[in-house]
PDB file of C-alpha atoms in Angstrom:
ATOM      1  CA  UNK A   1      -6.444  -0.012  -0.810  1.00  0.00           C
ATOM      2  CA  UNK A   2      -9.745   1.097   0.747  1.00  0.00           C
ATOM      3  CA  UNK A   3     -12.308  -1.595   1.440  1.00  0.00           C
ATOM      4  CA  UNK A   4     -16.048  -1.005   1.029  1.00  0.00           C
ATOM      5  CA  UNK A   5     -18.158  -0.521   4.165  1.00  0.00           C
ATOM      6  CA  UNK A   6     -18.579  -3.755   6.086  1.00  0.00           C
ATOM      7  CA  UNK A   7     -19.827  -4.789   9.538  1.00  0.00           C
ATOM      8  CA  UNK A   8     -17.511  -5.765  12.368  1.00  0.00           C
ATOM      9  CA  UNK A   9     -17.531  -9.516  11.794  1.00  0.00           C
ATOM     10  CA  UNK A  10     -14.291 -10.402  13.573  1.00  0.00           C
ATOM     11  CA  UNK A  11     -15.968 -11.885  16.653  1.00  0.00           C
ATOM     12  CA  UNK A  12     -18.358 -13.995  14.610  1.00  0.00           C
ATOM     13  CA  UNK A  13     -15.888 -15.348  12.069  1.00  0.00           C
ATOM     14  CA  UNK A  14     -12.589 -15.278  13.924  1.00  0.00           C
ATOM     15  CA  UNK A  15     -11.133 -13.182  11.097  1.00  0.00           C
ATOM     16  CA  UNK A  16      -9.720  -9.786  11.999  1.00  0.00           C
ATOM     17  CA  UNK A  17      -9.477  -6.926   9.553  1.00  0.00           C
ATOM     18  CA  UNK A  18      -6.142  -7.001   7.743  1.00  0.00           C
ATOM     19  CA  UNK A  19      -3.779  -4.056   7.448  1.00  0.00           C
ATOM     20  CA  UNK A  20      -5.330  -1.309   5.371  1.00  0.00           C
ATOM     21  CA  UNK A  21      -7.905   1.471   5.338  1.00  0.00           C
ATOM     22  CA  UNK A  22     -11.402   0.363   6.235  1.00  0.00           C
ATOM     23  CA  UNK A  23     -14.919   1.727   6.609  1.00  0.00           C
ATOM     24  CA  UNK A  24     -16.722  -0.111   9.369  1.00  0.00           C
ATOM     25  CA  UNK A  25     -20.528  -0.117   9.657  1.00  0.00           C
ATOM     26  CA  UNK A  26     -21.793   0.077  13.240  1.00  0.00           C
ATOM     27  CA  UNK A  27     -24.894  -1.653  14.574  1.00  0.00           C
ATOM     28  CA  UNK A  28     -26.865   1.614  14.395  1.00  0.00           C
ATOM     29  CA  UNK A  29     -25.888   2.479  10.824  1.00  0.00           C
ATOM     30  CA  UNK A  30     -22.955   4.864  11.309  1.00  0.00           C
ATOM     31  CA  UNK A  31     -19.788   4.375   9.287  1.00  0.00           C
ATOM     32  CA  UNK A  32     -16.410   4.619  11.008  1.00  0.00           C
ATOM     33  CA  UNK A  33     -13.201   5.219   9.063  1.00  0.00           C
ATOM     34  CA  UNK A  34     -10.305   3.260  10.497  1.00  0.00           C
ATOM     35  CA  UNK A  35      -6.698   2.361   9.779  1.00  0.00           C
ATOM     36  CA  UNK A  36      -4.963  -0.913  10.608  1.00  0.00           C
ATOM     37  CA  UNK A  37      -1.152  -0.867  10.507  1.00  0.00           C
ATOM     38  CA  UNK A  38       1.051  -3.935  10.845  1.00  0.00           C
ATOM     39  CA  UNK A  39       4.482  -3.751  12.524  1.00  0.00           C
ATOM     40  CA  UNK A  40       7.286  -2.662  10.238  1.00  0.00           C
ATOM     41  CA  UNK A  41       9.476  -5.510   8.976  1.00  0.00           C
ATOM     42  CA  UNK A  42      12.472  -5.968  11.221  1.00  0.00           C
ATOM     43  CA  UNK A  43      10.844  -4.245  14.184  1.00  0.00           C
ATOM     44  CA  UNK A  44      11.914  -5.667  17.560  1.00  0.00           C
ATOM     45  CA  UNK A  45       8.810  -7.700  18.294  1.00  0.00           C
ATOM     46  CA  UNK A  46       7.724  -8.552  14.742  1.00  0.00           C
ATOM     47  CA  UNK A  47       8.898 -12.164  14.957  1.00  0.00           C
ATOM     48  CA  UNK A  48       7.593 -14.779  12.508  1.00  0.00           C
ATOM     49  CA  UNK A  49       4.803 -16.905  13.932  1.00  0.00           C
ATOM     50  CA  UNK A  50       4.079 -14.593  16.846  1.00  0.00           C
ATOM     51  CA  UNK A  51       0.981 -12.440  17.092  1.00  0.00           C
ATOM     52  CA  UNK A  52       2.077  -8.807  17.385  1.00  0.00           C
ATOM     53  CA  UNK A  53       0.355  -6.992  20.243  1.00  0.00           C
ATOM     54  CA  UNK A  54      -2.510  -4.764  19.080  1.00  0.00           C
ATOM     55  CA  UNK A  55      -2.855  -1.170  20.252  1.00  0.00           C
ATOM     56  CA  UNK A  56      -6.193   0.568  19.643  1.00  0.00           C
ATOM     57  CA  UNK A  57      -5.898   4.370  19.678  1.00  0.00           C
ATOM     58  CA  UNK A  58      -9.002   6.403  20.578  1.00  0.00           C
ATOM     59  CA  UNK A  59      -8.753  10.147  19.963  1.00  0.00           C
ATOM     60  CA  UNK A  60     -10.495  12.894  21.912  1.00  0.00           C
ATOM     61  CA  UNK A  61     -13.344  15.143  20.896  1.00  0.00           C
ATOM     62  CA  UNK A  62     -12.810  17.614  18.065  1.00  0.00           C
ATOM     63  CA  UNK A  63      -9.731  15.693  16.923  1.00  0.00           C
ATOM     64  CA  UNK A  64      -9.246  12.639  14.694  1.00  0.00           C
ATOM     65  CA  UNK A  65      -6.936   9.689  14.106  1.00  0.00           C
ATOM     66  CA  UNK A  66      -4.403  12.094  12.574  1.00  0.00           C
ATOM     67  CA  UNK A  67      -3.579  13.184  16.142  1.00  0.00           C
ATOM     68  CA  UNK A  68      -1.837   9.827  16.676  1.00  0.00           C
ATOM     69  CA  UNK A  69       0.617  10.173  13.755  1.00  0.00           C
ATOM     70  CA  UNK A  70       3.895  10.122  15.690  1.00  0.00           C
ATOM     71  CA  UNK A  71       2.567   7.672  18.294  1.00  0.00           C
ATOM     72  CA  UNK A  72       1.393   5.217  15.639  1.00  0.00           C
ATOM     73  CA  UNK A  73       4.667   5.456  13.713  1.00  0.00           C
ATOM     74  CA  UNK A  74       6.761   4.722  16.802  1.00  0.00           C
ATOM     75  CA  UNK A  75       4.512   1.845  17.841  1.00  0.00           C
ATOM     76  CA  UNK A  76       4.709   0.021  14.501  1.00  0.00           C
ATOM     77  CA  UNK A  77       8.479   0.492  14.628  1.00  0.00           C
ATOM     78  CA  UNK A  78       8.502  -1.219  18.030  1.00  0.00           C
ATOM     79  CA  UNK A  79       6.554  -4.211  16.740  1.00  0.00           C
ATOM     80  CA  UNK A  80       2.948  -3.359  17.544  1.00  0.00           C
ATOM     81  CA  UNK A  81      -0.099  -3.732  15.359  1.00  0.00           C
ATOM     82  CA  UNK A  82      -1.842  -0.356  15.515  1.00  0.00           C
ATOM     83  CA  UNK A  83      -5.505   0.451  14.988  1.00  0.00           C
ATOM     84  CA  UNK A  84      -6.780   4.021  14.873  1.00  0.00           C
ATOM     85  CA  UNK A  85     -10.163   5.343  13.842  1.00  0.00           C
ATOM     86  CA  UNK A  86     -12.160   8.525  13.582  1.00  0.00           C
ATOM     87  CA  UNK A  87     -14.840   8.590  16.259  1.00  0.00           C
ATOM     88  CA  UNK A  88     -18.344   9.100  14.907  1.00  0.00           C
ATOM     89  CA  UNK A  89     -18.840  12.553  13.457  1.00  0.00           C
ATOM     90  CA  UNK A  90     -15.098  13.191  13.288  1.00  0.00           C
ATOM     91  CA  UNK A  91     -12.760  13.045  10.314  1.00  0.00           C
ATOM     92  CA  UNK A  92     -14.055  10.626   7.687  1.00  0.00           C
ATOM     93  CA  UNK A  93     -16.627   8.987  10.003  1.00  0.00           C
ATOM     94  CA  UNK A  94     -20.293   9.937   9.961  1.00  0.00           C
ATOM     95  CA  UNK A  95     -22.916  10.063  12.708  1.00  0.00           C
ATOM     96  CA  UNK A  96     -25.403   7.523  11.387  1.00  0.00           C
ATOM     97  CA  UNK A  97     -29.153   7.958  11.219  1.00  0.00           C
ATOM     98  CA  UNK A  98     -29.438   9.618  14.637  1.00  0.00           C
ATOM     99  CA  UNK A  99     -27.010  12.390  13.720  1.00  0.00           C
ATOM    100  CA  UNK A 100     -25.130  14.405  16.324  1.00  0.00           C
ATOM    101  CA  UNK A 101     -27.879  14.048  18.993  1.00  0.00           C
ATOM    102  CA  UNK A 102     -27.131  10.318  19.032  1.00  0.00           C
ATOM    103  CA  UNK A 103     -23.630  10.949  20.404  1.00  0.00           C
ATOM    104  CA  UNK A 104     -23.370   9.737  24.001  1.00  0.00           C
ATOM    105  CA  UNK A 105     -20.540   8.233  26.035  1.00  0.00           C
ATOM    106  CA  UNK A 106     -22.362   4.891  25.921  1.00  0.00           C
ATOM    107  CA  UNK A 107     -22.681   5.097  22.114  1.00  0.00           C
ATOM    108  CA  UNK A 108     -19.014   5.991  21.668  1.00  0.00           C
ATOM    109  CA  UNK A 109     -18.083   3.034  23.879  1.00  0.00           C
ATOM    110  CA  UNK A 110     -20.281   0.774  21.745  1.00  0.00           C
ATOM    111  CA  UNK A 111     -18.485   2.029  18.625  1.00  0.00           C
ATOM    112  CA  UNK A 112     -15.147   1.284  20.274  1.00  0.00           C
ATOM    113  CA  UNK A 113     -16.349  -2.216  21.182  1.00  0.00           C
ATOM    114  CA  UNK A 114     -17.096  -2.921  17.520  1.00  0.00           C
ATOM    115  CA  UNK A 115     -13.677  -1.624  16.470  1.00  0.00           C
ATOM    116  CA  UNK A 116     -11.974  -3.830  19.068  1.00  0.00           C
ATOM    117  CA  UNK A 117     -13.989  -6.898  18.047  1.00  0.00           C
ATOM    118  CA  UNK A 118     -13.168  -6.367  14.380  1.00  0.00           C
ATOM    119  CA  UNK A 119      -9.457  -5.625  14.764  1.00  0.00           C
ATOM    120  CA  UNK A 120      -7.855  -6.528  18.075  1.00  0.00           C
ATOM    121  CA  UNK A 121      -5.899  -9.612  19.025  1.00  0.00           C
ATOM    122  CA  UNK A 122      -6.298 -10.879  22.625  1.00  0.00           C
ATOM    123  CA  UNK A 123      -4.401  -8.789  25.145  1.00  0.00           C
ATOM    124  CA  UNK A 124      -4.924  -5.568  23.212  1.00  0.00           C
ATOM    125  CA  UNK A 125      -3.944  -2.260  24.757  1.00  0.00           C
ATOM    126  CA  UNK A 126      -6.495   0.564  24.601  1.00  0.00           C
ATOM    127  CA  UNK A 127      -5.007   4.062  24.538  1.00  0.00           C
ATOM    128  CA  UNK A 128      -7.669   6.738  25.010  1.00  0.00           C
ATOM    129  CA  UNK A 129      -7.123  10.489  25.045  1.00  0.00           C
ATOM    130  CA  UNK A 130      -9.572  12.876  26.733  1.00  0.00           C
ATOM    131  CA  UNK A 131     -13.091  11.999  25.446  1.00  0.00           C
ATOM    132  CA  UNK A 132     -11.561   8.884  23.889  1.00  0.00           C
ATOM    133  CA  UNK A 133     -10.572   7.961  27.421  1.00  0.00           C
ATOM    134  CA  UNK A 134     -14.220   8.242  28.478  1.00  0.00           C
ATOM    135  CA  UNK A 135     -15.165   5.693  25.811  1.00  0.00           C
ATOM    136  CA  UNK A 136     -12.310   3.372  26.829  1.00  0.00           C
ATOM    137  CA  UNK A 137     -13.244   3.607  30.515  1.00  0.00           C
ATOM    138  CA  UNK A 138     -16.919   2.993  29.814  1.00  0.00           C
ATOM    139  CA  UNK A 139     -16.076  -0.075  27.720  1.00  0.00           C
ATOM    140  CA  UNK A 140     -13.630  -1.493  30.250  1.00  0.00           C
ATOM    141  CA  UNK A 141     -15.902  -0.919  33.282  1.00  0.00           C
ATOM    142  CA  UNK A 142     -19.227  -1.974  31.785  1.00  0.00           C
ATOM    143  CA  UNK A 143     -20.994  -5.308  31.928  1.00  0.00           C
ATOM    144  CA  UNK A 144     -21.967  -5.207  28.246  1.00  0.00           C
ATOM    145  CA  UNK A 145     -19.823  -5.666  25.116  1.00  0.00           C
ATOM    146  CA  UNK A 146     -18.288  -8.802  26.651  1.00  0.00           C
ATOM    147  CA  UNK A 147     -16.492 -10.096  23.492  1.00  0.00           C
ATOM    148  CA  UNK A 148     -14.640  -6.782  23.161  1.00  0.00           C
ATOM    149  CA  UNK A 149     -13.821  -6.517  26.872  1.00  0.00           C
ATOM    150  CA  UNK A 150     -12.367 -10.020  26.805  1.00  0.00           C
ATOM    151  CA  UNK A 151      -9.855  -8.900  24.149  1.00  0.00           C
ATOM    152  CA  UNK A 152      -8.374  -6.190  26.400  1.00  0.00           C
ATOM    153  CA  UNK A 153      -5.031  -6.529  28.144  1.00  0.00           C
ATOM    154  CA  UNK A 154      -4.437  -3.019  29.452  1.00  0.00           C
ATOM    155  CA  UNK A 155      -5.373   0.664  29.395  1.00  0.00           C
ATOM    156  CA  UNK A 156      -3.331   3.782  28.695  1.00  0.00           C
ATOM    157  CA  UNK A 157      -5.366   6.828  29.678  1.00  0.00           C
ATOM    158  CA  UNK A 158      -4.235  10.284  28.620  1.00  0.00           C
ATOM    159  CA  UNK A 159      -5.490  13.632  29.923  1.00  0.00           C
ATOM    160  CA  UNK A 160      -8.824  12.118  30.888  1.00  0.00           C
ATOM    161  CA  UNK A 161     -11.086  11.585  33.880  1.00  0.00           C
ATOM    162  CA  UNK A 162     -13.785   9.323  35.301  1.00  0.00           C
ATOM    163  CA  UNK A 163     -16.071  12.065  36.604  1.00  0.00           C
ATOM    164  CA  UNK A 164     -16.675  15.831  36.972  1.00  0.00           C
ATOM    165  CA  UNK A 165     -17.099  16.531  33.254  1.00  0.00           C
ATOM    166  CA  UNK A 166     -20.254  18.641  33.386  1.00  0.00           C
ATOM    167  CA  UNK A 167     -19.566  21.124  30.599  1.00  0.00           C
ATOM    168  CA  UNK A 168     -21.534  24.349  31.209  1.00  0.00           C
ATOM    169  CA  UNK A 169     -24.219  25.463  28.769  1.00  0.00           C
ATOM    170  CA  UNK A 170     -22.159  28.461  27.682  1.00  0.00           C
ATOM    171  CA  UNK A 171     -19.280  26.254  26.523  1.00  0.00           C
ATOM    172  CA  UNK A 172     -21.592  23.800  24.765  1.00  0.00           C
ATOM    173  CA  UNK A 173     -23.210  26.712  22.898  1.00  0.00           C
ATOM    174  CA  UNK A 174     -19.777  28.027  21.943  1.00  0.00           C
ATOM    175  CA  UNK A 175     -18.753  24.630  20.561  1.00  0.00           C
ATOM    176  CA  UNK A 176     -21.802  24.662  18.304  1.00  0.00           C
ATOM    177  CA  UNK A 177     -21.527  28.318  17.354  1.00  0.00           C
ATOM    178  CA  UNK A 178     -21.106  29.274  13.697  1.00  0.00           C
ATOM    179  CA  UNK A 179     -19.179  32.377  14.818  1.00  0.00           C
ATOM    180  CA  UNK A 180     -16.704  30.256  16.803  1.00  0.00           C
ATOM    181  CA  UNK A 181     -16.339  27.905  13.827  1.00  0.00           C
ATOM    182  CA  UNK A 182     -15.554  30.771  11.460  1.00  0.00           C
ATOM    183  CA  UNK A 183     -12.928  32.051  13.893  1.00  0.00           C
ATOM    184  CA  UNK A 184     -11.358  28.594  14.134  1.00  0.00           C
ATOM    185  CA  UNK A 185     -10.921  28.512  10.356  1.00  0.00           C
ATOM    186  CA  UNK A 186      -8.604  31.530  10.526  1.00  0.00           C
ATOM    187  CA  UNK A 187      -5.197  29.992  11.343  1.00  0.00           C
ATOM    188  CA  UNK A 188      -3.690  32.635  13.603  1.00  0.00           C
ATOM    189  CA  UNK A 189      -6.930  33.443  15.386  1.00  0.00           C
ATOM    190  CA  UNK A 190      -7.850  29.772  15.694  1.00  0.00           C
ATOM    191  CA  UNK A 191      -4.499  28.920  17.266  1.00  0.00           C
ATOM    192  CA  UNK A 192      -5.008  31.762  19.730  1.00  0.00           C
ATOM    193  CA  UNK A 193      -8.496  30.578  20.650  1.00  0.00           C
ATOM    194  CA  UNK A 194      -7.157  27.078  21.363  1.00  0.00           C
ATOM    195  CA  UNK A 195      -4.041  28.155  23.242  1.00  0.00           C
ATOM    196  CA  UNK A 196      -5.460  26.838  26.526  1.00  0.00           C
ATOM    197  CA  UNK A 197      -5.493  23.294  25.123  1.00  0.00           C
ATOM    198  CA  UNK A 198      -1.683  22.997  24.896  1.00  0.00           C
ATOM    199  CA  UNK A 199       1.281  23.782  27.099  1.00  0.00           C
ATOM    200  CA  UNK A 200       3.414  26.892  26.787  1.00  0.00           C
ATOM    201  CA  UNK A 201       6.209  25.017  24.985  1.00  0.00           C
ATOM    202  CA  UNK A 202       3.972  23.846  22.099  1.00  0.00           C
ATOM    203  CA  UNK A 203       5.404  25.106  18.819  1.00  0.00           C
ATOM    204  CA  UNK A 204       3.431  26.638  15.938  1.00  0.00           C
ATOM    205  CA  UNK A 205       3.232  23.486  13.742  1.00  0.00           C
ATOM    206  CA  UNK A 206       1.852  21.489  16.676  1.00  0.00           C
ATOM    207  CA  UNK A 207      -0.679  24.216  17.496  1.00  0.00           C
ATOM    208  CA  UNK A 208      -1.674  24.429  13.837  1.00  0.00           C
ATOM    209  CA  UNK A 209      -2.315  20.669  13.658  1.00  0.00           C
ATOM    210  CA  UNK A 210      -4.487  20.991  16.742  1.00  0.00           C
ATOM    211  CA  UNK A 211      -6.396  23.896  15.178  1.00  0.00           C
ATOM    212  CA  UNK A 212      -6.978  22.077  11.902  1.00  0.00           C
ATOM    213  CA  UNK A 213      -8.425  19.064  13.673  1.00  0.00           C
ATOM    214  CA  UNK A 214     -10.659  21.166  15.895  1.00  0.00           C
ATOM    215  CA  UNK A 215     -11.860  23.361  13.030  1.00  0.00           C
ATOM    216  CA  UNK A 216     -12.642  20.356  10.813  1.00  0.00           C
ATOM    217  CA  UNK A 217     -15.095  18.886  13.321  1.00  0.00           C
ATOM    218  CA  UNK A 218     -18.741  19.711  12.655  1.00  0.00           C
ATOM    219  CA  UNK A 219     -20.026  22.258  15.211  1.00  0.00           C
ATOM    220  CA  UNK A 220     -23.057  20.116  16.065  1.00  0.00           C
ATOM    221  CA  UNK A 221     -20.747  17.169  16.770  1.00  0.00           C
ATOM    222  CA  UNK A 222     -18.504  19.297  18.985  1.00  0.00           C
ATOM    223  CA  UNK A 223     -21.502  20.491  20.975  1.00  0.00           C
ATOM    224  CA  UNK A 224     -22.981  16.990  21.288  1.00  0.00           C
ATOM    225  CA  UNK A 225     -19.688  15.539  22.493  1.00  0.00           C
ATOM    226  CA  UNK A 226     -19.119  18.171  25.143  1.00  0.00           C
ATOM    227  CA  UNK A 227     -22.717  17.751  26.317  1.00  0.00           C
ATOM    228  CA  UNK A 228     -22.487  13.949  26.439  1.00  0.00           C
ATOM    229  CA  UNK A 229     -20.300  13.626  29.553  1.00  0.00           C
ATOM    230  CA  UNK A 230     -22.683  15.474  31.864  1.00  0.00           C
ATOM    231  CA  UNK A 231     -23.433  13.341  34.891  1.00  0.00           C
ATOM    232  CA  UNK A 232     -20.760  10.761  34.011  1.00  0.00           C
ATOM    233  CA  UNK A 233     -19.239   9.099  37.057  1.00  0.00           C
ATOM    234  CA  UNK A 234     -17.438   5.828  36.401  1.00  0.00           C
ATOM    235  CA  UNK A 235     -15.415   5.681  39.628  1.00  0.00           C
ATOM    236  CA  UNK A 236     -17.402   2.939  41.369  1.00  0.00           C
ATOM    237  CA  UNK A 237     -17.531   0.764  38.249  1.00  0.00           C
ATOM    238  CA  UNK A 238     -13.778   1.131  37.739  1.00  0.00           C
ATOM    239  CA  UNK A 239     -13.106  -0.612  41.050  1.00  0.00           C
ATOM    240  CA  UNK A 240     -14.000  -3.866  39.259  1.00  0.00           C
ATOM    241  CA  UNK A 241     -11.529  -3.309  36.404  1.00  0.00           C
ATOM    242  CA  UNK A 242      -8.467  -5.467  37.035  1.00  0.00           C
ATOM    243  CA  UNK A 243      -6.638  -4.548  33.834  1.00  0.00           C
ATOM    244  CA  UNK A 244      -3.231  -2.930  34.355  1.00  0.00           C
ATOM    245  CA  UNK A 245      -3.385   0.751  33.491  1.00  0.00           C
ATOM    246  CA  UNK A 246      -1.180   3.784  32.998  1.00  0.00           C
ATOM    247  CA  UNK A 247      -2.697   7.222  33.597  1.00  0.00           C
ATOM    248  CA  UNK A 248      -0.832  10.259  32.229  1.00  0.00           C
ATOM    249  CA  UNK A 249      -1.654  13.942  32.600  1.00  0.00           C
ATOM    250  CA  UNK A 250       0.135  17.166  31.745  1.00  0.00           C
ATOM    251  CA  UNK A 251       0.721  19.419  34.711  1.00  0.00           C
ATOM    252  CA  UNK A 252      -0.297  22.403  32.532  1.00  0.00           C
ATOM    253  CA  UNK A 253      -3.588  20.840  31.382  1.00  0.00           C
ATOM    254  CA  UNK A 254      -6.311  23.501  31.568  1.00  0.00           C
ATOM    255  CA  UNK A 255      -9.015  21.355  29.950  1.00  0.00           C
ATOM    256  CA  UNK A 256      -9.151  18.361  32.331  1.00  0.00           C
ATOM    257  CA  UNK A 257      -7.459  19.080  35.641  1.00  0.00           C
ATOM    258  CA  UNK A 258      -4.518  16.753  36.373  1.00  0.00           C
ATOM    259  CA  UNK A 259      -6.019  16.104  39.808  1.00  0.00           C
ATOM    260  CA  UNK A 260      -8.904  14.308  38.089  1.00  0.00           C
ATOM    261  CA  UNK A 261      -6.412  12.009  36.391  1.00  0.00           C
ATOM    262  CA  UNK A 262      -4.952  11.183  39.781  1.00  0.00           C
ATOM    263  CA  UNK A 263      -8.445  10.349  41.095  1.00  0.00           C
ATOM    264  CA  UNK A 264      -8.954   8.147  38.037  1.00  0.00           C
ATOM    265  CA  UNK A 265      -5.748   6.256  38.820  1.00  0.00           C
ATOM    266  CA  UNK A 266      -6.856   5.856  42.426  1.00  0.00           C
ATOM    267  CA  UNK A 267     -10.160   4.377  41.241  1.00  0.00           C
ATOM    268  CA  UNK A 268      -8.447   1.589  39.290  1.00  0.00           C
ATOM    269  CA  UNK A 269      -7.090  -1.417  41.219  1.00  0.00           C
ATOM    270  CA  UNK A 270      -3.882  -1.684  39.164  1.00  0.00           C
ATOM    271  CA  UNK A 271      -2.924   1.742  37.843  1.00  0.00           C
ATOM    272  CA  UNK A 272       0.255   3.768  37.652  1.00  0.00           C
ATOM    273  CA  UNK A 273       0.057   7.551  37.566  1.00  0.00           C
ATOM    274  CA  UNK A 274       2.447   9.959  35.868  1.00  0.00           C
ATOM    275  CA  UNK A 275       2.322  13.723  35.506  1.00  0.00           C
ATOM    276  CA  UNK A 276       4.264  15.231  32.617  1.00  0.00           C
ATOM    277  CA  UNK A 277       5.956  18.578  33.317  1.00  0.00           C
ATOM    278  CA  UNK A 278       5.016  21.444  31.008  1.00  0.00           C
ATOM    279  CA  UNK A 279       2.492  19.436  28.986  1.00  0.00           C
ATOM    280  CA  UNK A 280      -1.022  20.660  28.313  1.00  0.00           C
ATOM    281  CA  UNK A 281      -4.077  18.688  27.278  1.00  0.00           C
ATOM    282  CA  UNK A 282      -3.013  17.419  23.837  1.00  0.00           C
ATOM    283  CA  UNK A 283      -0.623  14.700  24.979  1.00  0.00           C
ATOM    284  CA  UNK A 284      -0.672  12.673  21.708  1.00  0.00           C
ATOM    285  CA  UNK A 285       0.744  15.769  19.960  1.00  0.00           C
ATOM    286  CA  UNK A 286       2.753  17.321  22.788  1.00  0.00           C
ATOM    287  CA  UNK A 287       4.306  14.242  24.416  1.00  0.00           C
ATOM    288  CA  UNK A 288       4.112  11.318  21.969  1.00  0.00           C
ATOM    289  CA  UNK A 289       7.232   9.573  23.288  1.00  0.00           C
ATOM    290  CA  UNK A 290       5.995   9.184  26.889  1.00  0.00           C
ATOM    291  CA  UNK A 291       2.746   7.862  25.425  1.00  0.00           C
ATOM    292  CA  UNK A 292       4.650   5.291  23.364  1.00  0.00           C
ATOM    293  CA  UNK A 293       6.736   4.341  26.385  1.00  0.00           C
ATOM    294  CA  UNK A 294       3.615   3.814  28.493  1.00  0.00           C
ATOM    295  CA  UNK A 295       2.101   1.540  25.840  1.00  0.00           C
ATOM    296  CA  UNK A 296       5.223  -0.524  25.208  1.00  0.00           C
ATOM    297  CA  UNK A 297       6.014  -0.979  28.902  1.00  0.00           C
ATOM    298  CA  UNK A 298       2.452  -1.979  29.663  1.00  0.00           C
ATOM    299  CA  UNK A 299       2.416  -4.449  26.775  1.00  0.00           C
ATOM    300  CA  UNK A 300       5.673  -5.936  28.059  1.00  0.00           C
ATOM    301  CA  UNK A 301       4.411  -6.114  31.647  1.00  0.00           C
ATOM    302  CA  UNK A 302       7.053  -3.734  32.988  1.00  0.00           C
ATOM    303  CA  UNK A 303       6.654  -1.125  35.704  1.00  0.00           C
ATOM    304  CA  UNK A 304       7.346   2.428  34.633  1.00  0.00           C
ATOM    305  CA  UNK A 305      10.289   4.642  35.502  1.00  0.00           C
ATOM    306  CA  UNK A 306       9.959   8.160  36.913  1.00  0.00           C
ATOM    307  CA  UNK A 307       9.024  10.839  34.401  1.00  0.00           C
ATOM    308  CA  UNK A 308      11.961  12.817  33.045  1.00  0.00           C
ATOM    309  CA  UNK A 309      12.131  16.349  34.332  1.00  0.00           C
ATOM    310  CA  UNK A 310      10.438  15.871  37.673  1.00  0.00           C
ATOM    311  CA  UNK A 311       6.803  15.634  38.689  1.00  0.00           C
ATOM    312  CA  UNK A 312       5.234  12.893  40.790  1.00  0.00           C
ATOM    313  CA  UNK A 313       7.068   9.607  40.587  1.00  0.00           C
ATOM    314  CA  UNK A 314       5.424   7.049  38.341  1.00  0.00           C
ATOM    315  CA  UNK A 315       4.003   4.131  40.250  1.00  0.00           C
ATOM    316  CA  UNK A 316       0.836   2.827  41.877  1.00  0.00           C
ATOM    317  CA  UNK A 317      -1.499   5.726  42.483  1.00  0.00           C
ATOM    318  CA  UNK A 318      -1.661   6.597  46.171  1.00  0.00           C
ATOM    319  CA  UNK A 319      -4.868   5.756  48.043  1.00  0.00           C
TER     320      UNK A 319
END
């Protein structure tokens, strides 16, 4: 059942949003569509009387909560409470009164803070992919949004970075181009145009899901998002973040260089780094099981094992 729009009142009332589909009003008038899923009955950690750990999933730009389908399913089967939402301007969420120009990394982090406050139990794990990782990092490293930050117990950061995201003007213009949008709506051509976002082993259904998500995002929102990370450098602020973290990158990522993920892991005091062989940028679609493993191990306080198939050994990022 879908609830009517309502503000994030969890922090004020102590009542978190129950399982279901919700529309959450932000403090600046945008409406975010979100899903709250309880653990499946009989799942390993769904024990009576115990609070199931919450995982908040934050998708990247030009995607949507649909990108987390397999990840969310596996997490509720392993006993987690899972929250996913469409970032502003994506999927069923709108942009509020300011429209696409109001999209900034700070604003997306503020949206995430309201989602966390309304839904997350203490010790929640944030899993952020790409631009969703920017929002998660900004929330975790900031000095504002204290009630939300105090709910966090760990970070899983996928194909993302803390700096060097200065998208050139030509790419921003392309993201907002009507011609590019028309091309994206043609399945075969759209999949070809987005081939650099996935690894070589990505099959056609996976690539088609990626295309549909990208094509469904408003061009002005795409352009605003890719413009918003210019000048972002969170490395110094991340040195104060003591949350345990897992940082994953595909070694075939041509959108955000894996080396930037390694630098991100080095910037965090308690981070483990893993590079996934053959994977491109869309890790929630391409490698959902390593993502689930990273979340469940972090929630359980375990160190990770080496990635299957080679690549750098998982562990504390080298200094």
